[in-house]
mmCIF file of C-alpha atoms and ligand atoms in Angstrom:
data_model
loop_
_atom_site.group_PDB
_atom_site.id
_atom_site.type_symbol
_atom_site.label_atom_id
_atom_site.label_comp_id
_atom_site.label_asym_id
_atom_site.label_seq_id
_atom_site.Cartn_x
_atom_site.Cartn_y
_atom_site.Cartn_z
ATOM 1 C CA HIS A 1300 192.134 133.910 165.942
ATOM 2 C CA ASP A 1301 192.208 135.926 163.322
ATOM 3 C CA ASP A 1302 189.841 136.758 160.550
ATOM 4 C CA HIS A 1303 191.731 133.314 158.532
ATOM 5 C CA PRO A 1304 190.881 129.683 158.327
ATOM 6 C CA VAL A 1305 194.210 128.142 159.466
ATOM 7 C CA ARG A 1306 195.195 125.232 157.030
ATOM 8 C CA PHE A 1307 195.827 121.730 157.549
ATOM 9 C CA THR A 1308 197.141 118.434 155.128
ATOM 10 C CA ASN A 1309 196.256 115.611 154.962
ATOM 11 C CA GLU A 1310 199.352 115.185 157.895
ATOM 12 C CA GLY A 1311 198.501 117.505 160.592
ATOM 13 C CA LEU A 1312 194.329 116.399 161.397
ATOM 14 C CA ARG A 1313 192.847 113.390 162.911
ATOM 15 C CA LEU A 1314 189.025 112.484 163.410
ATOM 16 C CA ASP A 1315 188.730 110.583 166.478
ATOM 17 C CA HIS A 1316 185.221 109.445 166.954
ATOM 18 C CA LYS A 1317 184.373 107.342 170.512
ATOM 19 C CA PRO A 1318 180.918 106.256 170.340
ATOM 20 C CA GLU A 1319 180.388 105.515 174.373
ATOM 21 C CA ASN A 1320 180.984 109.584 175.099
ATOM 22 C CA ALA A 1321 178.170 111.989 174.497
ATOM 23 C CA ILE A 1322 179.977 113.816 172.343
ATOM 24 C CA GLU A 1323 181.342 111.214 169.373
ATOM 25 C CA TRP A 1324 182.914 113.180 166.818
ATOM 26 C CA TYR A 1325 187.245 114.372 167.817
ATOM 27 C CA VAL A 1326 189.256 116.164 166.527
ATOM 28 C CA LYS A 1327 193.353 116.115 166.532
ATOM 29 C CA ILE A 1328 194.218 119.367 166.284
ATOM 30 C CA PRO A 1329 198.598 119.600 165.633
ATOM 31 C CA HIS A 1330 200.058 123.210 168.176
ATOM 32 C CA HIS A 1331 203.412 121.772 168.323
ATOM 33 C CA GLU A 1332 205.156 118.870 168.522
ATOM 34 C CA ASP A 1333 203.874 116.992 170.515
ATOM 35 C CA TYR A 1334 201.572 118.608 172.076
ATOM 36 C CA HIS A 1335 197.434 118.759 170.026
ATOM 37 C CA LEU A 1336 194.397 119.610 170.509
ATOM 38 C CA TRP A 1337 191.083 117.613 170.989
ATOM 39 C CA ILE A 1338 188.773 119.132 169.828
ATOM 40 C CA PRO A 1339 184.830 117.878 170.087
ATOM 41 C CA ALA A 1340 182.877 118.082 167.370
ATOM 42 C CA GLN A 1341 179.750 118.181 166.037
ATOM 43 C CA PRO A 1342 178.860 116.750 161.968
ATOM 44 C CA ASN A 1343 176.443 116.986 159.607
ATOM 45 C CA PRO A 1344 174.203 114.336 160.006
ATOM 46 C CA GLU A 1345 174.188 114.172 155.741
ATOM 47 C CA GLN A 1346 177.053 113.962 156.353
ATOM 48 C CA ARG A 1347 177.894 111.355 158.054
ATOM 49 C CA ASP A 1348 178.505 108.784 155.762
ATOM 50 C CA TRP A 1349 181.631 110.744 154.843
ATOM 51 C CA LEU A 1350 183.347 110.271 158.527
ATOM 52 C CA GLU A 1351 182.242 106.423 158.781
ATOM 53 C CA ALA A 1352 184.485 106.083 155.748
ATOM 54 C CA LEU A 1353 187.111 108.573 157.157
ATOM 55 C CA ASN A 1354 186.993 106.820 160.541
ATOM 56 C CA ALA A 1355 186.904 102.888 157.910
ATOM 57 C CA GLY A 1356 190.268 104.485 156.451
ATOM 58 C CA ASP A 1357 187.410 103.400 153.399
ATOM 59 C CA ALA A 1358 187.866 107.466 152.618
ATOM 60 C CA GLU A 1359 190.979 109.526 152.354
ATOM 61 C CA MET A 1360 190.964 112.715 154.308
ATOM 62 C CA GLY A 1361 192.522 115.731 151.695
ATOM 63 C CA GLU A 1362 193.025 118.934 152.834
ATOM 64 C CA SER A 1363 191.060 120.612 155.633
ATOM 65 C CA ARG A 1364 190.413 123.952 156.688
ATOM 66 C CA LEU A 1365 189.034 125.327 160.861
ATOM 67 C CA PHE A 1366 188.062 129.383 160.904
ATOM 68 C CA GLU A 1367 185.578 131.347 162.816
ATOM 69 C CA GLN A 1368 182.193 132.737 161.252
ATOM 70 C CA ASP A 1369 179.597 133.748 163.990
ATOM 71 C CA GLY A 1370 181.400 133.213 166.904
ATOM 72 C CA THR A 1371 180.951 129.468 165.978
ATOM 73 C CA TRP A 1372 184.356 126.903 164.840
ATOM 74 C CA PHE A 1373 183.394 125.483 161.625
ATOM 75 C CA LEU A 1374 185.861 122.580 160.207
ATOM 76 C CA HIS A 1375 186.091 121.387 156.678
ATOM 77 C CA ILE A 1376 187.094 118.533 155.812
ATOM 78 C CA THR A 1377 188.026 117.502 151.899
ATOM 79 C CA ALA A 1378 188.081 113.624 151.852
ATOM 80 C CA THR A 1379 187.820 111.813 148.571
ATOM 81 C CA ARG A 1380 186.571 107.958 148.216
ATOM 82 C CA ASP A 1381 186.143 105.718 145.281
ATOM 83 C CA VAL A 1382 182.915 104.873 143.755
ATOM 84 C CA GLU A 1383 180.821 102.939 141.279
ATOM 85 C CA ARG A 1384 178.035 105.102 138.785
ATOM 86 C CA ALA A 1385 174.822 103.396 139.263
ATOM 87 C CA SER A 1386 173.143 102.476 136.259
ATOM 88 C CA LYS A 1387 170.011 104.834 134.491
ATOM 89 C CA VAL A 1388 167.380 102.350 135.039
ATOM 90 C CA SER A 1389 163.583 104.128 136.076
ATOM 91 C CA ARG A 1390 162.466 103.836 140.164
ATOM 92 C CA GLU A 1391 160.507 101.353 138.503
ATOM 93 C CA GLU A 1392 162.438 99.124 136.954
ATOM 94 C CA ARG A 1393 164.395 98.989 140.850
ATOM 95 C CA THR A 1394 163.707 96.732 142.873
ATOM 96 C CA PRO A 1395 163.622 97.974 146.358
ATOM 97 C CA ILE A 1396 165.689 96.412 149.650
ATOM 98 C CA GLY A 1397 164.314 96.968 152.090
ATOM 99 C CA VAL A 1398 166.740 97.810 155.208
ATOM 100 C CA ASP A 1399 165.295 96.489 159.359
ATOM 101 C CA ILE A 1400 167.089 97.815 161.990
ATOM 102 C CA GLY A 1401 166.173 96.788 165.431
ATOM 103 C CA GLU A 1402 166.504 94.848 168.506
ATOM 104 C CA ALA A 1403 166.576 91.480 168.214
ATOM 105 C CA SER A 1404 167.348 90.623 164.722
ATOM 106 C CA LEU A 1405 170.505 94.015 163.691
ATOM 107 C CA VAL A 1406 169.366 94.120 160.790
ATOM 108 C CA THR A 1407 166.516 92.334 158.655
ATOM 109 C CA VAL A 1408 166.693 92.449 154.401
ATOM 110 C CA CYS A 1409 163.328 91.346 152.138
ATOM 111 C CA HIS A 1410 162.138 92.078 149.269
ATOM 112 C CA ARG A 1411 159.364 91.214 146.948
ATOM 113 C CA ASP A 1412 159.956 88.558 143.638
ATOM 114 C CA GLY A 1413 159.183 89.489 139.980
ATOM 115 C CA HIS A 1414 155.470 87.801 141.249
ATOM 116 C CA GLY A 1415 155.101 90.112 144.193
ATOM 117 C CA SER A 1416 156.320 87.880 147.235
ATOM 118 C CA PRO A 1417 157.783 88.217 149.790
ATOM 119 C CA THR A 1418 161.093 86.603 149.181
ATOM 120 C CA ARG A 1419 165.134 85.649 150.631
ATOM 121 C CA PRO A 1420 164.112 87.096 154.175
ATOM 122 C CA GLU A 1421 167.617 87.543 155.627
ATOM 123 C CA LEU A 1422 168.269 88.217 159.053
ATOM 124 C CA TRP A 1423 171.560 89.165 161.707
ATOM 125 C CA ALA A 1424 170.357 88.129 164.866
ATOM 126 C CA ASP A 1425 172.884 86.500 166.519
ATOM 127 C CA GLU A 1426 174.685 89.731 165.458
ATOM 128 C CA GLY A 1427 171.827 90.945 167.056
ATOM 129 C CA LYS A 1428 172.770 89.060 170.456
ATOM 130 C CA THR A 1429 176.605 89.684 170.085
ATOM 131 C CA ILE A 1430 175.662 93.328 170.227
ATOM 132 C CA ARG A 1431 173.442 92.685 173.440
ATOM 133 C CA ARG A 1432 175.853 91.252 174.760
ATOM 134 C CA LEU A 1433 178.680 93.740 174.349
ATOM 135 C CA ARG A 1434 177.120 97.107 175.264
ATOM 136 C CA LYS A 1435 175.590 95.085 178.950
ATOM 137 C CA THR A 1436 179.653 94.360 179.341
ATOM 138 C CA TYR A 1437 180.481 97.664 178.689
ATOM 139 C CA PHE A 1438 177.986 99.078 181.427
ATOM 140 C CA THR A 1439 177.983 96.493 184.371
ATOM 141 C CA THR A 1440 182.427 97.288 183.747
ATOM 142 C CA THR A 1441 182.490 100.683 183.324
ATOM 143 C CA ARG A 1442 180.061 101.616 185.855
ATOM 144 C CA ARG A 1443 182.299 98.847 187.747
ATOM 145 C CA LEU A 1444 185.667 100.945 187.108
ATOM 146 C CA GLN A 1445 184.307 103.629 187.658
ATOM 147 C CA THR A 1446 183.299 103.195 191.146
ATOM 148 C CA ARG A 1447 187.292 102.018 192.404
ATOM 149 C CA GLY A 1448 188.683 104.814 190.653
ATOM 150 C CA SER A 1449 189.321 103.869 187.470
ATOM 151 C CA GLU A 1450 188.679 105.785 185.276
ATOM 152 C CA ARG A 1451 191.852 105.076 182.236
ATOM 153 C CA ILE A 1452 190.805 101.776 182.564
ATOM 154 C CA ALA A 1453 187.829 101.965 182.079
ATOM 155 C CA GLU A 1454 188.587 104.268 178.749
ATOM 156 C CA SER A 1455 190.317 101.905 177.889
ATOM 157 C CA PHE A 1456 187.704 99.043 178.395
ATOM 158 C CA GLY A 1457 185.237 100.884 176.680
ATOM 159 C CA ASP A 1458 187.103 101.504 173.356
ATOM 160 C CA ASP A 1459 187.382 98.007 173.181
ATOM 161 C CA VAL A 1460 184.283 96.766 173.268
ATOM 162 C CA TRP A 1461 183.253 99.609 170.824
ATOM 163 C CA SER A 1462 185.335 99.589 168.649
ATOM 164 C CA GLN A 1463 184.564 95.234 168.621
ATOM 165 C CA ILE A 1464 181.114 96.567 168.334
ATOM 166 C CA ASP A 1465 182.279 98.452 165.055
ATOM 167 C CA ASP A 1466 183.248 95.805 163.641
ATOM 168 C CA VAL A 1467 180.269 93.574 163.592
ATOM 169 C CA PHE A 1468 178.509 96.732 162.483
ATOM 170 C CA HIS A 1469 180.981 96.428 159.832
ATOM 171 C CA SER A 1470 180.781 92.804 158.752
ATOM 172 C CA VAL A 1471 176.885 93.368 158.529
ATOM 173 C CA THR A 1472 176.944 96.811 156.848
ATOM 174 C CA ARG A 1473 178.740 94.972 154.117
ATOM 175 C CA GLU A 1474 177.502 92.011 153.921
ATOM 176 C CA VAL A 1475 174.304 93.991 153.152
ATOM 177 C CA VAL A 1476 175.269 95.921 150.220
ATOM 178 C CA GLU A 1477 176.367 91.839 149.405
ATOM 179 C CA TYR A 1478 172.659 90.973 149.500
ATOM 180 C CA ALA A 1479 172.257 93.968 147.190
ATOM 181 C CA GLU A 1480 174.640 93.094 144.703
ATOM 182 C CA SER A 1481 173.386 89.435 144.088
ATOM 183 C CA ILE A 1482 169.732 91.199 142.474
ATOM 184 C CA GLU A 1483 169.639 93.232 139.609
ATOM 185 C CA ASN A 1484 168.728 96.326 139.459
ATOM 186 C CA PRO A 1485 168.327 97.361 143.026
ATOM 187 C CA VAL A 1486 167.851 100.460 144.785
ATOM 188 C CA LEU A 1487 168.450 99.093 149.066
ATOM 189 C CA VAL A 1488 165.317 101.983 151.241
ATOM 190 C CA LEU A 1489 166.090 103.555 154.797
ATOM 191 C CA GLU A 1490 163.834 104.253 157.140
ATOM 192 C CA ASP A 1491 163.972 107.715 157.422
ATOM 193 C CA LEU A 1492 166.266 109.147 160.777
ATOM 194 C CA THR A 1493 165.273 112.447 160.662
ATOM 195 C CA TYR A 1494 161.312 110.794 161.873
ATOM 196 C CA ILE A 1495 162.779 108.571 163.786
ATOM 197 C CA ARG A 1496 164.701 111.046 166.349
ATOM 198 C CA GLU A 1497 161.428 112.220 166.797
ATOM 199 C CA SER A 1498 158.669 110.019 166.738
ATOM 200 C CA MET A 1499 159.965 106.111 167.871
ATOM 201 C CA ASP A 1500 158.533 104.684 170.713
ATOM 202 C CA TYR A 1501 161.974 102.171 171.529
ATOM 203 C CA GLY A 1502 160.687 99.772 173.701
ATOM 204 C CA GLU A 1503 161.555 99.620 177.218
ATOM 205 C CA TYR A 1504 165.129 97.402 176.978
ATOM 206 C CA MET A 1505 166.224 100.408 174.279
ATOM 207 C CA ASN A 1506 168.942 102.661 175.932
ATOM 208 C CA ARG A 1507 167.819 104.990 173.614
ATOM 209 C CA ARG A 1508 171.308 107.113 172.854
ATOM 210 C CA LEU A 1509 173.338 103.848 171.829
ATOM 211 C CA HIS A 1510 169.869 102.534 170.538
ATOM 212 C CA GLY A 1511 170.062 106.666 168.282
ATOM 213 C CA TRP A 1512 173.782 106.151 168.097
ATOM 214 C CA GLY A 1513 173.802 102.301 165.896
ATOM 215 C CA PHE A 1514 171.067 104.175 164.114
ATOM 216 C CA ALA A 1515 172.721 106.466 162.643
ATOM 217 C CA LYS A 1516 175.687 103.995 162.783
ATOM 218 C CA LEU A 1517 174.883 101.449 160.741
ATOM 219 C CA HIS A 1518 172.901 103.856 157.947
ATOM 220 C CA ALA A 1519 175.968 105.613 157.232
ATOM 221 C CA GLN A 1520 177.842 102.263 156.375
ATOM 222 C CA ILE A 1521 175.590 100.528 154.383
ATOM 223 C CA ARG A 1522 175.301 104.866 152.850
ATOM 224 C CA TYR A 1523 179.087 104.526 151.995
ATOM 225 C CA LYS A 1524 179.246 100.863 151.849
ATOM 226 C CA ALA A 1525 176.227 101.106 149.199
ATOM 227 C CA VAL A 1526 177.339 104.377 147.228
ATOM 228 C CA GLU A 1527 181.082 102.515 146.301
ATOM 229 C CA LYS A 1528 178.540 99.686 144.517
ATOM 230 C CA GLY A 1529 176.722 102.054 142.850
ATOM 231 C CA ILE A 1530 173.669 101.299 144.656
ATOM 232 C CA PRO A 1531 171.551 103.965 144.912
ATOM 233 C CA VAL A 1532 170.054 104.224 149.162
ATOM 234 C CA LYS A 1533 166.575 105.791 149.383
ATOM 235 C CA THR A 1534 165.364 106.897 152.684
ATOM 236 C CA VAL A 1535 161.113 106.002 153.727
ATOM 237 C CA ASN A 1536 158.473 107.822 155.547
ATOM 238 C CA PRO A 1537 159.706 104.627 159.039
ATOM 239 C CA ARG A 1538 155.532 105.108 159.742
ATOM 240 C CA ASN A 1539 154.047 102.214 161.472
ATOM 241 C CA THR A 1540 156.730 99.879 159.390
ATOM 242 C CA SER A 1541 157.016 97.345 162.657
ATOM 243 C CA LYS A 1542 153.079 97.141 163.076
ATOM 244 C CA GLN A 1543 151.792 97.069 160.392
ATOM 245 C CA CYS A 1544 150.800 94.721 158.021
ATOM 246 C CA HIS A 1545 152.297 93.140 154.711
ATOM 247 C CA ALA A 1546 149.874 91.593 152.472
ATOM 248 C CA CYS A 1547 146.808 93.919 154.311
ATOM 249 C CA GLY A 1548 147.623 97.222 155.464
ATOM 250 C CA GLU A 1549 145.939 96.275 158.832
ATOM 251 C CA VAL A 1550 147.975 98.322 161.954
ATOM 252 C CA GLY A 1551 148.246 94.621 164.075
ATOM 253 C CA TYR A 1552 150.865 94.159 167.080
ATOM 254 C CA ARG A 1553 153.629 92.607 168.883
ATOM 255 C CA PRO A 1554 152.328 89.948 170.867
ATOM 256 C CA ARG A 1555 156.955 89.151 171.602
ATOM 257 C CA GLN A 1556 159.872 91.013 170.005
ATOM 258 C CA ALA A 1557 159.577 88.726 167.385
ATOM 259 C CA THR A 1558 156.075 87.811 166.308
ATOM 260 C CA PHE A 1559 154.000 90.422 164.048
ATOM 261 C CA THR A 1560 150.600 89.442 164.342
ATOM 262 C CA CYS A 1561 147.169 90.651 161.848
ATOM 263 C CA THR A 1562 144.677 91.188 163.418
ATOM 264 C CA ASN A 1563 142.306 91.836 159.950
ATOM 265 C CA ASP A 1564 140.567 87.955 160.064
ATOM 266 C CA ALA A 1565 140.167 88.452 155.702
ATOM 267 C CA CYS A 1566 144.485 88.279 155.768
ATOM 268 C CA TRP A 1567 145.956 84.714 155.064
ATOM 269 C CA ILE A 1568 148.455 86.299 157.657
ATOM 270 C CA GLY A 1569 147.728 84.860 161.277
ATOM 271 C CA GLU A 1570 151.517 85.604 163.218
ATOM 272 C CA TYR A 1571 154.774 86.739 160.631
ATOM 273 C CA GLN A 1572 158.260 87.232 161.541
ATOM 274 C CA ALA A 1573 158.308 90.553 162.835
ATOM 275 C CA ASP A 1574 160.984 92.004 161.731
ATOM 276 C CA VAL A 1575 161.116 90.265 158.065
ATOM 277 C CA ASN A 1576 156.987 92.315 158.010
ATOM 278 C CA GLY A 1577 158.657 95.309 158.982
ATOM 279 C CA ALA A 1578 161.881 95.143 156.011
ATOM 280 C CA ILE A 1579 158.990 94.244 153.284
ATOM 281 C CA ASN A 1580 156.935 97.579 154.545
ATOM 282 C CA ILE A 1581 160.118 99.460 154.144
ATOM 283 C CA ALA A 1582 160.689 98.172 151.514
ATOM 284 C CA ASP A 1583 156.998 98.783 149.566
ATOM 285 C CA ARG A 1584 157.236 102.642 149.990
ATOM 286 C CA TYR A 1585 160.274 102.804 148.395
ATOM 287 C CA LEU A 1586 157.521 102.010 145.335
ATOM 288 C CA SER A 1587 154.660 103.652 146.646
ATOM 289 C CA GLY A 1588 156.507 107.509 146.231
ATOM 290 C CA GLU A 1589 157.276 108.188 149.668
ATOM 291 C CA SER A 1590 160.484 107.464 149.258
ATOM 292 C CA HIS A 1591 163.486 110.416 150.126
ATOM 293 C CA SER A 1592 167.000 111.105 147.665
ATOM 294 C CA ARG A 1593 169.501 113.455 149.824
ATOM 295 C CA GLU A 1594 170.467 114.096 146.019
ATOM 296 C CA HIS A 1595 168.009 116.050 146.369
ATOM 297 C CA THR A 1596 168.870 118.373 149.389
ATOM 298 C CA ASP A 1597 172.434 120.192 147.828
ATOM 299 C CA GLY A 1598 172.378 124.203 148.808
ATOM 300 C CA ASP A 1599 171.462 123.750 152.362
ATOM 301 C CA ASP A 1600 173.900 121.714 154.225
ATOM 302 C CA SER A 1601 173.084 122.659 158.086
ATOM 303 C CA ALA A 1602 172.829 120.159 160.060
ATOM 304 C CA GLU A 1603 168.932 118.677 160.926
ATOM 305 C CA ASP A 1604 169.575 119.269 165.277
ATOM 306 C CA GLY A 1605 171.214 122.510 164.902
ATOM 307 C CA GLY A 1606 175.155 121.035 165.296
ATOM 308 C CA ARG A 1607 177.183 120.734 161.954
ATOM 309 C CA LEU A 1608 180.722 121.111 160.619
ATOM 310 C CA THR A 1609 180.043 122.976 158.019
ATOM 311 C CA ALA A 1610 179.175 126.852 157.403
ATOM 312 C CA PRO A 1611 178.299 128.193 154.769
ATOM 313 C CA GLN A 1612 180.828 127.679 151.210
ATOM 314 C CA ASP A 1613 180.702 132.249 150.457
ATOM 315 C CA SER A 1614 183.537 131.642 153.642
ATOM 316 C CA GLN A 1615 186.058 130.568 151.442
ATOM 317 C CA ALA A 1616 187.317 133.372 150.049
ATOM 318 C CA ASP A 1617 188.815 134.849 152.079
ATOM 319 C CA ALA A 1618 190.590 131.514 152.509
ATOM 320 C CA GLU A 1619 191.760 131.769 149.038
ATOM 321 C CA VAL A 1620 194.374 135.166 149.972
ATOM 322 C CA GLN A 1621 195.621 134.526 153.181
ATOM 323 C CA GLN A 1622 196.495 131.418 155.108
ATOM 324 C CA GLU A 1623 197.854 130.457 158.531
ATOM 325 C CA THR A 1624 201.354 128.915 158.871
ATOM 326 C CA LEU A 1625 200.721 126.374 161.058
ATOM 327 C CA GLY A 1626 204.758 124.194 162.224
ATOM 328 C CA THR A 1627 205.459 121.701 159.612
ATOM 329 C CA TYR A 1628 201.145 120.737 159.788
ATOM 330 C CA ALA A 1629 199.862 124.085 157.372
ATOM 331 C CA SER A 1630 200.242 124.199 154.239
HETATM 332 ZN ZN1 ZN B 1880 146.432 90.646 156.898
#
């Protein structure tokens, strides 16, 4: 309880991710030799890719700073990772690759060839099946363990299941970036999560929170892995990407999860693989000028849903003057 921030070297602080909890992120604050505080933390969604990289060991944590401002505690983490410089080509020269995240197929990617025809669709359907099975196992088993009063076992079982889910996510997101690498001047196009949170129809068998978690996590992993390879990532408005026909633009419907049907009689598309149709729509929005880049959001690091792990930069001025010492952990 002091006006001055507490500093930690990279030895002292640790992040933990528990996606199964209502609050997903925790920070371990070293207190004494064998006594630590685990504090729940709300990250800035804009910086989620950094957290995913840190959590996966693909970024390195440096010095961090904990301080209070206006009754809220903030943690600034310094992190570094290797990235490749993106090639300088114009927007029109880039080939947009649409990335659709769904339930049946966990991720679907597709792009258009030089003649404008959709080509090389890739679906991670088996992985979607694996994730559904793991989620189901998690819910049924933890419920059973909890009713027996085995909270500790339920927790470690949960950690294990979610780390398996994370492994699947990491292998899929790595393959998505490899797909992009195989194309000249690629740009990965994702749906804008802020819209999805507000307006998406989640479907009957989709757990809202877990689905939201899957989206955010997959997006963040794709982002940081793409940047490592110098591949730009843009987001587009997801409105009707799953219901619109990629050939004629008409809003059709999905008689089954995996099928899109175009209702326009003049259109050559009758039925089409729904996830691939969605991925092409997402890719097309990049060229129609609907895409956004995060590079232009600098200067506003506030989180869109109220939570944040950062505070205005001017609060660092004090930090340079004086600092707390805290055992062997503080610098
Ligand atoms: Zn059509």
